[in-house]
Tab-separated table of C-alpha atoms in Angstrom:
chain	number	residue	atom	x	y	z
A	1	MET	CA	9.347	18.305	-15.952
A	2	ARG	CA	10.597	17.736	-12.425
A	3	PHE	CA	9.023	19.562	-9.487
A	4	ALA	CA	10.281	19.720	-5.912
A	5	ARG	CA	9.732	21.603	-2.645
A	6	LEU	CA	12.658	23.042	-0.710
A	7	GLY	CA	12.977	24.549	2.759
A	8	ASN	CA	12.116	23.902	6.366
A	9	ALA	CA	9.215	21.584	7.136
A	10	GLY	CA	5.975	23.500	6.792
A	11	ALA	CA	7.636	26.364	4.920
A	12	GLU	CA	8.785	24.696	1.696
A	13	ILE	CA	8.869	26.664	-1.551
A	14	PRO	CA	7.857	25.125	-4.904
A	15	VAL	CA	10.587	24.779	-7.523
A	16	VAL	CA	11.132	23.240	-10.930
A	17	ILE	CA	14.402	21.446	-11.653
A	18	ASP	CA	15.591	22.373	-15.126
A	19	GLY	CA	18.838	20.572	-15.875
A	20	ASP	CA	21.362	21.862	-13.347
A	21	ARG	CA	19.188	24.862	-12.464
A	22	THR	CA	16.587	25.105	-9.697
A	23	LEU	CA	13.926	27.673	-10.564
A	24	ASP	CA	11.526	29.398	-8.168
A	25	LEU	CA	7.871	28.650	-8.990
A	26	ARG	CA	6.248	31.062	-6.559
A	27	SER	CA	5.185	33.425	-9.345
A	28	ILE	CA	3.127	30.521	-10.718
A	29	THR	CA	1.918	28.763	-7.564
A	30	ALA	CA	2.207	28.906	-3.795
A	31	ASP	CA	2.747	25.136	-3.593
A	32	ILE	CA	2.866	21.846	-5.495
A	33	ASP	CA	-0.712	21.003	-4.586
A	34	GLY	CA	-3.810	19.675	-6.286
A	35	VAL	CA	-4.740	23.007	-7.837
A	36	PHE	CA	-1.303	23.418	-9.404
A	37	LEU	CA	-1.156	19.807	-10.599
A	38	SER	CA	-4.552	20.104	-12.280
A	39	GLU	CA	-4.135	23.577	-13.776
A	40	GLY	CA	-0.569	24.853	-13.552
A	41	ILE	CA	1.897	22.417	-15.092
A	42	GLU	CA	1.642	23.857	-18.599
A	43	ARG	CA	1.907	27.409	-17.249
A	44	ALA	CA	5.088	26.379	-15.474
A	45	ARG	CA	6.421	24.768	-18.646
A	46	ALA	CA	5.754	27.961	-20.603
A	47	ALA	CA	7.402	30.118	-17.922
A	48	VAL	CA	10.535	27.961	-17.992
A	49	ALA	CA	10.705	28.155	-21.790
A	50	ALA	CA	10.280	31.933	-21.680
A	51	GLY	CA	12.998	32.376	-19.047
A	52	GLU	CA	10.562	34.000	-16.627
A	53	LEU	CA	11.483	32.079	-13.461
A	54	PRO	CA	14.356	33.217	-11.219
A	55	GLU	CA	16.988	30.749	-10.083
A	56	VAL	CA	17.116	29.693	-6.424
A	57	ALA	CA	20.712	30.597	-5.609
A	58	ASP	CA	20.996	28.622	-2.372
A	59	ALA	CA	19.033	25.536	-3.515
A	60	ALA	CA	21.846	23.135	-2.611
A	61	GLU	CA	21.793	24.362	0.997
A	62	LEU	CA	18.053	23.921	1.551
A	63	ARG	CA	16.290	20.904	3.034
A	64	VAL	CA	14.473	18.800	0.456
A	65	GLY	CA	10.838	18.349	1.394
A	66	ALA	CA	8.295	15.976	-0.077
A	67	PRO	CA	7.626	17.123	-3.661
A	68	ILE	CA	3.870	17.359	-3.111
A	69	ALA	CA	1.912	19.220	-0.468
A	70	ARG	CA	-0.122	17.119	1.945
A	71	PRO	CA	-2.740	15.332	-0.187
A	72	SER	CA	-6.340	14.642	0.702
A	73	ALA	CA	-5.542	10.913	0.719
A	74	VAL	CA	-2.748	8.369	0.411
A	75	TYR	CA	-4.026	5.136	-1.116
A	76	CYS	CA	-1.805	2.055	-1.199
A	77	VAL	CA	-1.866	-1.203	-3.119
A	78	GLY	CA	-0.683	-4.276	-1.230
A	79	MET	CA	1.041	-7.451	-2.469
A	80	ASN	CA	1.333	-6.137	-6.029
A	81	TYR	CA	4.526	-8.058	-6.850
A	82	ALA	CA	4.167	-11.849	-6.948
A	83	ALA	CA	7.467	-12.498	-5.159
A	84	HIS	CA	6.535	-10.126	-2.326
A	85	ALA	CA	3.154	-11.818	-1.930
A	86	ALA	CA	5.004	-15.129	-1.645
A	87	GLU	CA	7.432	-13.873	0.990
A	88	SER	CA	4.417	-12.539	2.907
A	89	GLY	CA	2.924	-16.041	2.897
A	90	SER	CA	0.119	-15.177	0.474
A	91	GLU	CA	-0.989	-16.110	-3.008
A	92	PRO	CA	-0.849	-13.302	-5.599
A	93	PRO	CA	-4.122	-11.386	-5.246
A	94	LYS	CA	-6.852	-11.748	-7.863
A	95	GLN	CA	-8.281	-8.353	-6.889
A	96	ILE	CA	-6.434	-5.182	-5.918
A	97	VAL	CA	-5.701	-5.069	-2.193
A	98	MET	CA	-6.105	-1.486	-1.009
A	99	PHE	CA	-5.323	0.188	2.305
A	100	MET	CA	-4.634	3.768	3.388
A	101	LYS	CA	-1.880	5.703	5.108
A	102	ALA	CA	-2.506	8.923	7.006
A	103	PRO	CA	-1.584	11.916	4.791
A	104	ASN	CA	0.529	13.387	7.609
A	105	THR	CA	2.971	10.474	7.273
A	106	ILE	CA	4.504	12.218	4.240
A	107	VAL	CA	7.947	13.709	4.971
A	108	GLY	CA	11.057	14.604	3.013
A	109	PRO	CA	13.254	11.949	1.398
A	110	TYR	CA	16.252	12.668	3.640
A	111	ASP	CA	14.446	13.393	6.916
A	112	ASP	CA	15.264	11.253	9.944
A	113	VAL	CA	12.548	8.703	10.745
A	114	ALA	CA	11.602	7.844	14.321
A	115	ILE	CA	10.971	4.184	15.069
A	116	PRO	CA	7.672	4.272	16.991
A	117	ARG	CA	7.555	3.601	20.712
A	118	GLY	CA	7.169	-0.107	21.335
A	119	SER	CA	7.940	-1.057	17.754
A	120	GLU	CA	10.054	-4.157	17.161
A	121	LYS	CA	9.128	-4.700	13.505
A	122	THR	CA	9.593	-1.478	11.545
A	123	ASP	CA	10.107	-2.435	7.888
A	124	TRP	CA	11.139	-0.629	4.670
A	125	GLU	CA	9.282	-0.724	1.314
A	126	VAL	CA	10.501	1.105	-1.808
A	127	GLU	CA	7.536	1.996	-4.037
A	128	LEU	CA	6.556	3.892	-7.156
A	129	GLY	CA	3.980	6.532	-6.285
A	130	ILE	CA	1.344	7.861	-8.685
A	131	VAL	CA	0.347	11.519	-8.195
A	132	ILE	CA	-3.147	12.336	-9.434
A	133	GLY	CA	-3.543	15.407	-11.652
A	134	ARG	CA	-7.218	15.289	-12.631
A	135	ARG	CA	-10.236	14.114	-10.671
A	136	ALA	CA	-10.900	10.458	-11.455
A	137	SER	CA	-14.276	8.851	-10.797
A	138	TYR	CA	-15.807	5.883	-12.637
A	139	LEU	CA	-13.271	5.916	-15.453
A	140	ASP	CA	-14.521	3.886	-18.429
A	141	SER	CA	-11.359	1.821	-18.889
A	142	PRO	CA	-7.676	1.602	-17.931
A	143	ALA	CA	-6.911	3.436	-21.183
A	144	ASP	CA	-8.446	6.568	-19.626
A	145	ALA	CA	-6.243	6.466	-16.535
A	146	ARG	CA	-3.029	8.143	-17.682
A	147	ALA	CA	-4.822	11.383	-18.568
A	148	HIS	CA	-5.628	11.694	-14.852
A	149	VAL	CA	-2.014	11.244	-13.702
A	150	ALA	CA	0.171	14.310	-13.100
A	151	GLY	CA	3.354	12.309	-12.592
A	152	PHE	CA	5.307	9.962	-10.379
A	153	VAL	CA	7.346	9.999	-7.171
A	154	MET	CA	9.368	7.570	-5.097
A	155	ALA	CA	8.100	6.695	-1.634
A	156	ASN	CA	9.112	4.483	1.278
A	157	ASP	CA	5.916	2.823	2.521
A	158	LEU	CA	7.247	2.129	6.002
A	159	SER	CA	5.351	-0.474	8.002
A	160	GLU	CA	5.189	-1.704	11.583
A	161	ARG	CA	4.476	-5.344	10.848
A	162	ASP	CA	3.212	-6.395	14.274
A	163	TRP	CA	0.666	-3.570	14.246
A	164	GLN	CA	-0.188	-4.255	10.603
A	165	ILE	CA	-0.745	-8.007	11.009
A	166	ALA	CA	-0.810	-9.392	14.545
A	167	VAL	CA	-2.721	-6.604	16.312
A	168	SER	CA	-4.333	-5.042	13.250
A	169	GLY	CA	-7.912	-5.949	14.040
A	170	GLY	CA	-8.133	-6.968	10.392
A	171	GLN	CA	-7.098	-3.648	8.814
A	172	TRP	CA	-3.549	-2.742	7.775
A	173	SER	CA	-3.557	1.029	8.262
A	174	LYS	CA	-2.676	0.880	11.967
A	175	GLY	CA	0.759	-0.419	11.014
A	176	LYS	CA	1.217	2.083	8.202
A	177	SER	CA	0.467	5.473	9.712
A	178	ALA	CA	3.120	6.266	12.321
A	179	PRO	CA	4.727	9.724	12.053
A	180	GLY	CA	7.215	9.919	9.184
A	181	PHE	CA	6.159	6.586	7.673
A	182	CYS	CA	6.025	7.885	4.090
A	183	PRO	CA	9.286	9.589	3.022
A	184	THR	CA	8.519	10.918	-0.465
A	185	GLY	CA	10.627	12.404	-3.245
A	186	PRO	CA	13.062	13.979	-3.900
A	187	TRP	CA	11.083	15.151	-6.928
A	188	LEU	CA	7.902	14.597	-8.898
A	189	ALA	CA	8.489	13.670	-12.549
A	190	THR	CA	5.690	14.409	-14.996
A	191	ASN	CA	4.362	11.771	-17.396
A	192	ASP	CA	6.628	12.911	-20.225
A	193	GLU	CA	9.750	12.681	-18.039
A	194	LEU	CA	10.044	8.883	-17.758
A	195	ASN	CA	8.434	5.582	-18.667
A	196	ALA	CA	7.189	4.650	-15.212
A	197	ASP	CA	5.799	1.347	-16.506
A	198	ASP	CA	9.299	-0.145	-16.541
A	199	VAL	CA	11.818	1.397	-14.143
A	200	ARG	CA	14.200	-0.260	-11.709
A	201	LEU	CA	13.553	0.207	-7.985
A	202	ARG	CA	15.971	-0.780	-5.223
A	203	SER	CA	16.513	-0.502	-1.482
A	204	PHE	CA	19.546	-0.901	0.780
A	205	VAL	CA	19.934	-1.112	4.558
A	206	ASN	CA	23.286	-0.020	5.973
A	207	GLY	CA	24.718	-0.345	2.472
A	208	GLU	CA	23.523	-3.932	1.977
A	209	PRO	CA	21.132	-4.642	-0.931
A	210	ARG	CA	17.576	-5.596	-0.061
A	211	GLN	CA	15.086	-5.010	-2.894
A	212	ASP	CA	15.801	-4.975	-6.619
A	213	SER	CA	12.997	-5.210	-9.156
A	214	ARG	CA	11.246	-3.358	-11.975
A	215	THR	CA	7.782	-1.828	-12.169
A	216	ALA	CA	7.204	-4.021	-15.240
A	217	ASP	CA	6.739	-6.832	-12.665
A	218	LEU	CA	3.645	-5.213	-11.117
A	219	ILE	CA	0.676	-7.591	-11.015
A	220	PHE	CA	-1.735	-4.685	-11.487
A	221	ASP	CA	-0.116	-1.995	-13.644
A	222	ILE	CA	-0.383	1.781	-13.257
A	223	ASP	CA	-3.403	2.243	-15.509
A	224	THR	CA	-5.270	-0.701	-13.985
A	225	ILE	CA	-4.678	0.633	-10.471
A	226	VAL	CA	-6.048	4.110	-11.249
A	227	TRP	CA	-9.018	2.746	-13.196
A	228	THR	CA	-9.891	0.175	-10.516
A	229	LEU	CA	-9.686	2.623	-7.626
A	230	SER	CA	-11.895	5.060	-9.537
A	231	GLN	CA	-14.699	2.477	-9.471
A	232	TYR	CA	-14.792	2.566	-5.654
A	233	LEU	CA	-13.686	6.097	-4.701
A	234	THR	CA	-12.893	9.493	-6.171
A	235	LEU	CA	-9.234	10.310	-6.715
A	236	GLU	CA	-8.613	14.020	-6.269
A	237	PRO	CA	-5.802	16.129	-7.782
A	238	GLY	CA	-2.758	15.896	-5.528
A	239	ASP	CA	-3.676	12.482	-4.093
A	240	LEU	CA	-0.879	9.926	-3.817
A	241	VAL	CA	-1.298	6.284	-4.816
A	242	LEU	CA	1.459	3.838	-3.824
A	243	THR	CA	1.677	0.884	-6.179
A	244	GLY	CA	3.202	-1.867	-4.041
A	245	THR	CA	6.647	-3.085	-3.050
A	246	PRO	CA	8.925	-5.834	-4.435
A	247	GLU	CA	10.274	-8.738	-2.406
A	248	GLY	CA	13.240	-8.173	-0.108
A	249	VAL	CA	11.722	-6.738	3.082
A	250	ALA	CA	12.248	-7.782	6.705
A	251	LEU	CA	8.826	-9.450	6.796
A	252	SER	CA	10.392	-12.209	4.684
A	253	GLY	CA	12.391	-13.388	7.713
A	254	ARG	CA	15.637	-13.078	5.735
A	255	PHE	CA	16.644	-9.709	7.226
A	256	PRO	CA	16.410	-7.976	10.611
A	257	TYR	CA	13.887	-5.218	11.164
A	258	LEU	CA	15.072	-1.638	11.468
A	259	ALA	CA	16.696	-0.343	14.647
A	260	ALA	CA	17.937	3.058	15.795
A	261	GLY	CA	21.123	3.937	13.934
A	262	ASP	CA	20.213	2.082	10.746
A	263	VAL	CA	20.340	3.866	7.390
A	264	VAL	CA	17.930	3.044	4.563
A	265	GLU	CA	18.684	4.134	0.995
A	266	LEU	CA	16.264	3.820	-1.923
A	267	ASP	CA	16.392	4.640	-5.599
A	268	ILE	CA	14.138	4.460	-8.642
A	269	GLU	CA	15.330	5.188	-12.171
A	270	GLY	CA	14.316	8.719	-13.122
A	271	LEU	CA	13.032	9.547	-9.648
A	272	GLY	CA	16.278	10.053	-7.731
A	273	ALA	CA	17.418	8.596	-4.436
A	274	GLN	CA	16.410	8.718	-0.770
A	275	ARG	CA	18.385	8.269	2.441
A	276	GLN	CA	16.927	8.085	5.935
A	277	GLN	CA	18.631	7.667	9.309
A	278	TYR	CA	16.461	5.820	11.844
A	279	VAL	CA	16.259	7.107	15.407
A	280	SER	CA	14.334	6.216	18.560
A	281	ALA	CA	11.042	8.002	19.094
């Protein structure tokens, strides 16, 4: 199944995308949040099969919001593609590198993004995002992980590299948490919708290709990420876990950083496409 949220920021309605139809989920849930993801997906599936959900007639005219409500946490895995670690000047990690983004960075996939005041190194990062569906704490093995995953989304883990590295104080989150620094969506695809272990992910800046890889190249795969994080923290339903970005970012020195007027486009097989215009704060 594919779930989305449509409407003005802060007033999005939950929908399910069923082929070429967009169906209103408000009789099932008020939002695509942790409660729905842990308890409501099968009820939504049954309602679609029974023809109980009305169609959203003006869906094509509505803004596309992030497909999940604001989570309790956004966890991120760094340097999880060997080529990206190399372009960052690092060896591939032997342990998962984890940092956090502020949950209020999440915005819609087509929303304009403001380059922060004083930023000279705003960078793009296409990533597969894991959305948690069941509480995960001290999982016994990676084999237990997928039962705790509701589905997957695409995200742009935007970064201000100077704040992340040069003036970080040793912690990356300062460069990761500016307003709008996590465009997400356009939809959430449930586990049965795609094989997220091997999908192509790409990014483009002003129409020029930047990143092009597959999630099969992850150093730490989806199940390992969820299992490992569960040994150190509790993943709650609705939480978002970003799995890392492939090589091809501005940090490599091969491309300029983003400036006002630039357009970034991203796509992941089975998870749709994003497009953001960059503006001055």
